[in-house]
Short mmCIF file of C-alpha atoms and ligand atoms in Angstrom, two decimals:
data_model
loop_
_atom_site.label_atom_id
_atom_site.label_comp_id
_atom_site.label_asym_id
_atom_site.label_seq_id
_atom_site.Cartn_x
_atom_site.Cartn_y
_atom_site.Cartn_z
CA MET A 2 121.13 52.40 -89.15
CA ASP A 3 117.94 51.09 -90.86
CA PRO A 4 115.79 53.99 -92.00
CA ARG A 5 112.29 54.25 -89.64
CA LEU A 6 109.17 52.48 -91.17
CA LEU A 7 106.71 55.28 -91.22
CA ILE A 8 102.91 55.21 -92.09
CA LEU A 9 101.49 58.90 -91.77
CA ASP A 10 98.26 59.27 -91.05
CA VAL A 11 96.92 63.01 -93.15
CA ASP A 12 94.53 64.99 -93.28
CA THR A 13 96.55 66.98 -96.23
CA GLY A 14 96.29 70.44 -94.89
CA ILE A 15 98.88 72.68 -95.36
CA ASP A 16 101.27 71.27 -92.65
CA ASP A 17 100.18 67.86 -93.68
CA ALA A 18 102.34 68.66 -97.72
CA MET A 19 105.10 70.11 -95.50
CA ALA A 20 105.23 67.26 -93.11
CA LEU A 21 104.84 64.37 -96.56
CA LEU A 22 107.38 66.77 -97.89
CA TYR A 23 109.59 65.79 -94.28
CA ALA A 24 109.27 62.46 -94.39
CA VAL A 25 110.03 61.70 -98.24
CA ALA A 26 113.15 64.09 -97.86
CA SER A 27 114.42 62.44 -94.37
CA PRO A 28 116.92 59.58 -94.90
CA ASP A 29 116.20 58.40 -91.54
CA ALA A 30 112.49 56.81 -92.76
CA ARG A 31 110.82 55.21 -95.66
CA LEU A 32 107.72 55.93 -95.80
CA LEU A 33 105.13 53.16 -96.62
CA VAL A 34 102.19 54.49 -97.19
CA ALA A 35 100.10 57.54 -96.43
CA THR A 36 96.45 56.85 -95.13
CA CYS A 37 93.48 59.86 -95.60
CA ALA A 38 91.69 60.99 -93.19
CA PRO A 39 88.77 64.22 -93.89
CA GLY A 40 89.56 66.62 -91.46
CA ASN A 41 90.84 69.65 -92.71
CA ALA A 42 89.54 68.81 -95.83
CA SER A 43 86.62 66.51 -96.79
CA LEU A 44 88.36 62.63 -98.22
CA GLU A 45 88.48 63.37 -101.61
CA ALA A 46 90.02 66.33 -100.95
CA VAL A 47 92.68 65.09 -98.99
CA VAL A 48 93.13 61.86 -101.75
CA ARG A 49 93.67 64.82 -104.05
CA ASN A 50 96.43 66.70 -102.54
CA THR A 51 98.08 64.05 -101.08
CA ARG A 52 98.78 62.22 -104.17
CA GLY A 53 99.80 65.87 -105.42
CA VAL A 54 101.73 65.83 -102.84
CA LEU A 55 103.93 62.80 -103.08
CA ASP A 56 103.90 63.19 -106.87
CA ILE A 57 105.54 66.79 -106.50
CA ALA A 58 107.85 64.70 -103.94
CA GLY A 59 108.99 62.51 -106.06
CA ALA A 60 107.40 59.89 -104.23
CA THR A 61 105.64 57.84 -107.02
CA GLY A 62 106.16 54.72 -105.40
CA VAL A 63 103.95 55.41 -102.32
CA GLU A 64 100.80 54.63 -102.05
CA VAL A 65 97.67 56.78 -101.26
CA ILE A 66 95.02 54.71 -99.28
CA ALA A 67 91.68 55.95 -98.65
CA GLY A 68 89.75 55.98 -95.34
CA ALA A 69 87.18 57.34 -93.19
CA ARG A 70 84.90 59.40 -94.57
CA GLU A 71 83.54 60.92 -91.70
CA PRO A 72 84.80 61.22 -87.10
CA LEU A 73 83.56 58.14 -85.35
CA VAL A 74 80.83 59.69 -83.89
CA LYS A 75 80.82 63.69 -84.74
CA PRO A 76 79.60 65.09 -88.22
CA LEU A 77 82.74 66.16 -90.55
CA VAL A 78 83.58 69.84 -90.49
CA THR A 79 86.35 71.11 -92.81
CA THR A 80 88.91 74.19 -92.18
CA PRO A 81 88.73 76.14 -95.34
CA GLU A 82 89.61 79.40 -93.63
CA THR A 83 92.69 77.90 -92.56
CA HIS A 84 93.89 75.66 -95.46
CA GLY A 85 91.95 77.99 -98.69
CA PRO A 86 89.04 75.92 -100.27
CA THR A 87 91.32 73.15 -101.75
CA GLY A 88 93.04 72.37 -98.69
CA LEU A 89 96.29 73.45 -99.89
CA GLY A 90 96.36 76.82 -100.21
CA TYR A 91 97.58 78.71 -103.25
CA ALA A 92 99.04 75.56 -104.85
CA VAL A 93 98.12 74.10 -107.78
CA LEU A 94 99.18 70.45 -108.17
CA PRO A 95 99.82 68.19 -111.42
CA ALA A 96 97.46 65.50 -112.31
CA PRO A 97 98.27 62.66 -110.07
CA THR A 98 99.51 59.79 -110.41
CA VAL A 99 101.17 58.13 -107.42
CA PRO A 100 98.89 54.66 -106.78
CA LEU A 101 95.53 55.28 -105.16
CA THR A 102 93.06 53.00 -103.28
CA MET A 103 89.69 54.46 -103.11
CA PRO A 104 86.95 52.36 -101.60
CA ALA A 105 83.24 52.94 -103.33
CA ALA A 106 81.32 54.94 -100.22
CA GLY A 107 80.24 52.74 -97.72
CA ALA A 108 82.56 50.48 -98.07
CA ALA A 109 85.02 49.09 -95.23
CA ASN A 110 87.83 51.68 -94.46
CA ALA A 111 90.84 50.74 -96.72
CA ALA A 112 93.66 52.95 -94.49
CA ALA A 113 92.39 51.17 -91.38
CA ALA A 114 93.32 47.57 -93.21
CA ARG A 115 96.27 48.58 -94.71
CA ILE A 116 98.00 50.02 -91.43
CA VAL A 117 97.02 46.23 -90.22
CA ALA A 118 99.21 45.03 -93.04
CA GLU A 119 101.87 47.33 -93.04
CA VAL A 120 102.23 46.77 -88.59
CA ARG A 121 101.61 43.13 -89.23
CA ALA A 122 104.07 42.53 -91.87
CA HIS A 123 106.87 44.57 -89.93
CA PRO A 124 105.54 43.82 -85.93
CA GLY A 125 107.53 46.02 -83.83
CA ARG A 126 108.89 48.08 -86.13
CA VAL A 127 106.55 50.87 -87.62
CA THR A 128 105.74 54.01 -86.42
CA ILE A 129 102.53 55.71 -87.19
CA VAL A 130 102.17 59.85 -87.05
CA GLY A 131 98.73 61.13 -86.83
CA CYS A 132 99.32 63.99 -88.63
CA ALA A 133 94.62 64.31 -88.91
CA PRO A 134 91.94 63.51 -87.01
CA ALA A 135 93.10 60.03 -85.11
CA THR A 136 90.27 58.57 -86.84
CA ASN A 137 91.86 55.52 -89.18
CA ILE A 138 94.38 54.82 -86.32
CA ALA A 139 91.01 54.05 -83.87
CA ALA A 140 89.28 52.20 -86.76
CA ALA A 141 92.33 49.76 -87.95
CA PHE A 142 92.85 49.59 -83.85
CA ARG A 143 89.03 47.87 -83.85
CA LEU A 144 89.82 45.98 -86.69
CA ASP A 145 92.90 43.84 -84.88
CA PRO A 146 92.65 44.86 -80.95
CA GLU A 147 96.26 43.20 -81.21
CA LEU A 148 97.52 46.17 -83.33
CA PRO A 149 98.68 48.44 -80.46
CA ALA A 150 101.24 45.84 -79.44
CA LEU A 151 102.74 45.25 -82.20
CA VAL A 152 103.25 49.03 -83.84
CA GLY A 153 106.70 50.39 -82.29
CA SER A 154 105.15 53.36 -81.94
CA VAL A 155 101.81 55.73 -82.76
CA VAL A 156 102.96 59.87 -83.07
CA LEU A 157 99.79 62.28 -82.65
CA MET A 158 99.82 65.37 -83.24
CA SER A 159 97.00 66.43 -81.15
CA GLY A 160 95.91 69.07 -78.62
CA ALA A 161 96.95 71.82 -76.13
CA VAL A 162 97.96 71.76 -72.80
CA ALA A 163 98.85 74.94 -71.33
CA THR A 164 98.41 77.07 -74.46
CA ALA A 165 95.22 78.55 -75.73
CA GLY A 166 93.04 76.12 -78.19
CA ASN A 167 93.92 76.79 -82.37
CA THR A 168 89.08 75.77 -82.43
CA GLY A 169 87.78 76.45 -79.10
CA ALA A 170 89.00 78.16 -76.29
CA ARG A 171 91.37 75.38 -74.66
CA SER A 172 90.74 72.54 -78.19
CA GLU A 173 93.24 71.96 -80.78
CA TRP A 174 91.72 71.25 -84.18
CA ASN A 175 92.50 67.38 -84.84
CA ALA A 176 91.65 66.83 -81.17
CA TRP A 177 87.97 68.70 -82.15
CA CYS A 178 87.27 66.64 -84.87
CA ASP A 179 87.29 63.67 -83.83
CA PRO A 180 87.95 62.77 -79.54
CA GLU A 181 86.02 59.84 -79.45
CA ALA A 182 89.14 58.48 -81.53
CA LEU A 183 91.99 60.14 -80.19
CA ASN A 184 90.71 58.60 -76.35
CA GLU A 185 90.15 55.00 -78.47
CA VAL A 186 94.16 55.41 -79.34
CA ILE A 187 95.67 56.91 -76.22
CA ARG A 188 93.70 53.87 -74.54
CA ALA A 189 93.99 51.37 -76.49
CA CYS A 190 98.03 51.80 -76.91
CA ALA A 191 98.31 52.55 -72.78
CA THR A 192 96.46 49.12 -72.33
CA ALA A 193 99.15 46.94 -74.44
CA GLY A 194 102.43 49.03 -72.61
CA ARG A 195 102.91 51.00 -75.35
CA PRO A 196 101.82 54.79 -74.24
CA VAL A 197 101.01 57.68 -77.65
CA LEU A 198 103.52 60.18 -78.01
CA ILE A 199 101.20 63.06 -78.50
CA LEU A 200 102.88 65.98 -80.04
CA PRO A 201 99.92 69.39 -78.63
CA LEU A 202 100.16 72.59 -80.10
CA ASP A 203 102.75 73.96 -76.94
CA ALA A 204 105.40 71.67 -78.59
CA THR A 205 104.54 72.24 -82.11
CA GLU A 206 103.83 75.69 -82.22
CA SER A 207 107.90 76.53 -81.92
CA ALA A 208 107.67 75.29 -85.16
CA LEU A 209 107.27 79.06 -86.65
CA ILE A 210 108.06 79.05 -90.29
CA ARG A 211 109.50 82.60 -91.15
CA PRO A 212 111.48 84.68 -94.40
CA PRO A 213 115.21 83.76 -92.95
CA HIS A 214 113.56 79.75 -93.39
CA TRP A 215 112.60 80.76 -96.10
CA ALA A 216 116.28 81.61 -97.16
CA ALA A 217 117.82 78.69 -95.40
CA LEU A 218 115.18 76.41 -97.80
CA THR A 219 116.18 78.20 -100.87
CA ALA A 220 119.94 77.61 -100.07
CA ALA A 221 119.80 74.09 -100.04
CA ALA A 222 118.22 73.69 -103.02
CA GLY A 223 121.20 75.37 -104.56
CA LEU A 224 119.04 78.80 -105.64
CA PRO A 225 120.55 81.45 -102.75
CA GLY A 226 118.61 84.38 -102.33
CA ALA A 227 115.43 83.27 -104.68
CA ALA A 228 112.62 84.82 -103.68
CA ARG A 229 109.54 83.88 -103.00
CA GLY A 230 106.75 84.03 -105.77
CA ALA A 231 109.96 83.61 -108.26
CA ASN A 232 109.88 81.30 -111.29
CA LEU A 233 110.86 77.86 -108.69
CA PRO A 234 111.11 74.39 -109.32
CA PRO A 235 108.59 71.95 -108.30
CA VAL A 236 108.76 71.66 -104.72
CA LEU A 237 110.23 75.19 -103.45
CA ARG A 238 107.19 76.44 -105.56
CA LEU A 239 104.17 74.08 -103.71
CA VAL A 240 106.31 75.19 -100.21
CA ASP A 241 106.02 78.80 -101.65
CA GLU A 242 102.08 78.70 -102.26
CA ALA A 243 100.79 76.42 -99.86
CA LEU A 244 102.64 78.63 -97.37
CA ARG A 245 101.73 82.00 -98.58
CA PHE A 246 98.16 81.33 -97.51
CA TYR A 247 99.05 79.54 -94.49
CA ASP A 248 100.79 83.11 -94.51
CA GLU A 249 97.75 84.87 -94.17
CA PHE A 250 95.85 82.76 -92.66
CA HIS A 251 98.27 83.04 -89.63
CA LEU A 252 98.33 86.89 -89.70
CA GLU A 253 95.16 87.40 -90.16
CA TYR A 254 93.31 85.18 -87.14
CA ASP A 255 96.46 84.89 -84.55
CA LYS A 256 98.69 88.08 -85.57
CA ILE A 257 101.24 86.25 -86.46
CA GLU A 258 104.52 86.15 -88.93
CA GLY A 259 104.88 83.09 -90.27
CA SER A 260 103.50 79.35 -90.12
CA HIS A 261 103.24 76.95 -87.50
CA ILE A 262 103.81 73.59 -89.66
CA HIS A 263 102.52 71.45 -86.82
CA ASP A 264 102.79 68.45 -89.47
CA ALA A 265 105.63 67.99 -89.99
CA PHE A 266 107.33 68.94 -86.25
CA SER A 267 105.29 66.29 -85.33
CA VAL A 268 106.91 63.75 -88.11
CA ALA A 269 110.57 65.38 -87.17
CA VAL A 270 109.84 64.33 -83.99
CA ALA A 271 109.02 61.01 -84.40
CA LEU A 272 112.53 60.20 -86.27
CA ASP A 273 114.50 62.11 -83.47
CA GLU A 274 112.79 62.70 -80.27
CA THR A 275 115.28 64.72 -78.65
CA LEU A 276 113.95 67.90 -80.70
CA ALA A 277 110.89 67.95 -77.75
CA HIS A 278 110.72 67.47 -74.26
CA ILE A 279 108.34 64.93 -73.35
CA VAL A 280 106.89 63.90 -69.95
CA ALA A 281 104.69 61.23 -69.15
CA ALA A 282 101.05 61.86 -68.01
CA PRO A 283 97.70 60.97 -67.88
CA ALA A 284 95.38 62.08 -70.82
CA VAL A 285 92.01 62.32 -71.97
CA VAL A 286 90.02 64.45 -74.00
CA GLU A 287 86.70 65.75 -73.26
CA VAL A 288 84.13 64.17 -75.54
CA ARG A 289 81.22 66.33 -74.71
CA ASP A 290 79.39 69.07 -77.91
CA GLY A 291 79.67 72.74 -76.07
CA ALA A 292 82.58 74.77 -75.23
CA THR A 293 84.96 72.04 -73.77
CA ARG A 294 84.88 69.18 -76.82
CA GLY A 295 87.82 68.12 -77.40
CA ASP A 296 89.85 69.21 -74.23
CA LEU A 297 92.95 67.27 -74.05
CA LEU A 298 93.51 67.14 -70.12
CA VAL A 299 96.56 66.46 -69.30
CA ASP A 300 97.32 66.28 -65.27
CA VAL A 301 100.96 67.15 -65.96
CA ARG A 302 101.36 67.45 -61.95
CA GLY A 303 100.26 64.39 -61.22
CA ARG A 304 97.46 66.29 -59.23
CA THR A 305 94.43 63.53 -59.56
CA GLY A 306 96.60 60.42 -58.53
CA THR A 307 95.12 59.15 -62.09
CA ALA A 308 98.45 56.49 -63.85
CA ALA A 309 100.38 57.95 -66.85
CA ASN A 310 98.87 56.88 -69.72
CA ALA A 311 100.67 58.82 -72.63
CA ARG A 312 103.97 61.28 -73.54
CA VAL A 313 103.34 64.37 -74.06
CA ALA A 314 105.46 66.95 -74.94
CA LEU A 315 105.05 69.91 -73.04
CA ARG A 316 108.06 71.58 -75.61
CA GLY A 317 109.82 72.17 -78.74
CA GLU A 318 112.78 72.73 -80.30
CA GLY A 319 111.09 74.36 -83.23
CA GLU A 320 114.56 76.13 -84.56
CA ARG A 321 116.72 73.59 -84.56
CA PHE A 322 113.09 71.09 -86.28
CA LEU A 323 113.36 73.62 -89.11
CA GLN A 324 117.18 74.21 -90.01
CA ARG A 325 116.37 70.69 -90.50
CA PHE A 326 113.34 70.69 -92.73
CA ALA A 327 115.60 73.77 -94.93
CA GLU A 328 118.19 71.60 -95.20
CA ARG A 329 116.23 67.97 -95.95
CA VAL A 330 113.32 69.46 -98.32
CA GLY A 331 116.34 71.81 -99.86
CA ALA A 332 117.75 68.52 -100.71
CA LEU A 333 115.08 67.23 -101.97
CA SER A 334 114.21 69.95 -104.54
CA THR A 335 117.51 69.24 -106.27
CA ARG A 336 116.90 65.36 -106.61
CA VAL A 337 113.30 65.66 -108.07
CA THR A 338 114.37 68.37 -110.05
CA GLY A 339 117.79 66.60 -110.96
C1 BDR B 413 96.35 70.53 -86.68
O1 BDR B 413 95.01 70.58 -87.44
C2 BDR B 413 95.28 70.86 -88.64
O2 BDR B 413 94.69 72.17 -89.23
C3 BDR B 413 96.40 70.70 -89.09
O3 BDR B 413 97.19 69.73 -90.46
C4 BDR B 413 97.08 70.26 -87.91
O4 BDR B 413 97.15 68.20 -87.81
C5 BDR B 413 96.89 71.82 -85.84
O5 BDR B 413 95.75 71.98 -84.72
CA1 CA B 414 96.66 67.36 -90.14
#
């Protein structure tokens, strides 16, 4: 089967880095381009991180395109407490060589333009995976209103349905950061008859990477028993150093051992929907400022009588994904180091 054509829209970010590694490592995917949105970190930091991760992954032909500098309406807020001051935890990146398009401040959104160009070049075949606030994807749909009908699918890591929020009491970060963009993307895709697939925390938190998965990863990389912090090849070093910060964050804030790699799980579901339990339902995001900003309201039981406008994953098969993550990223590590 032909590999799936992917655009990853990222705000790299620790779990975005894991998503990029997984996409590059996956034989059933071809990463066309990585587009950058602000969110976890500023646009400049996201661009630097994304290029660095792709360099380490050996994906030096994948272009990185900078997009919006701010969410559609709200001012930008970043998350150094979650992803560290650079956005990539304790990871130290090489000087980037991956090609970059970085328009001047105030110029048009080049990421949106590139999303339009890629989808139009491969009508019906491109899967856009939104690992970031949906700002760039909404901008692409504003630029080309026919695009939602031409895209293969849109998969968005966003929101929390029945589980607690990770930003507000009920809100998830990507949805909270740019709720207006998320609503626009949901609406545009529904109108085009191609509802988005939403991966909320209810599904992505099943992807909790812990010590047994590190053991599986090092074994797949041909280094069975290699310890965290040891002298590791570049891909494993990136995973180790980035996740060490994320592990500390999860321990401090969520009182759990390990890290939720939401975005990597979302790429995996985009490639294989059997990793999630998906229902069709009406979904809308609260845009008003205040305690409920960014809350994703999904009428799972159909109580409102509103027509379904999205597909929503209510559970995930995180363990099955993590085995696959270990196999694929471990194999990538051996390919890159030769
Ligand atoms: C999402 O928000 C960001 O912190 C992560 O990169 C992920 O995309 C999880 O809520
Ligand atoms: Ca992200």
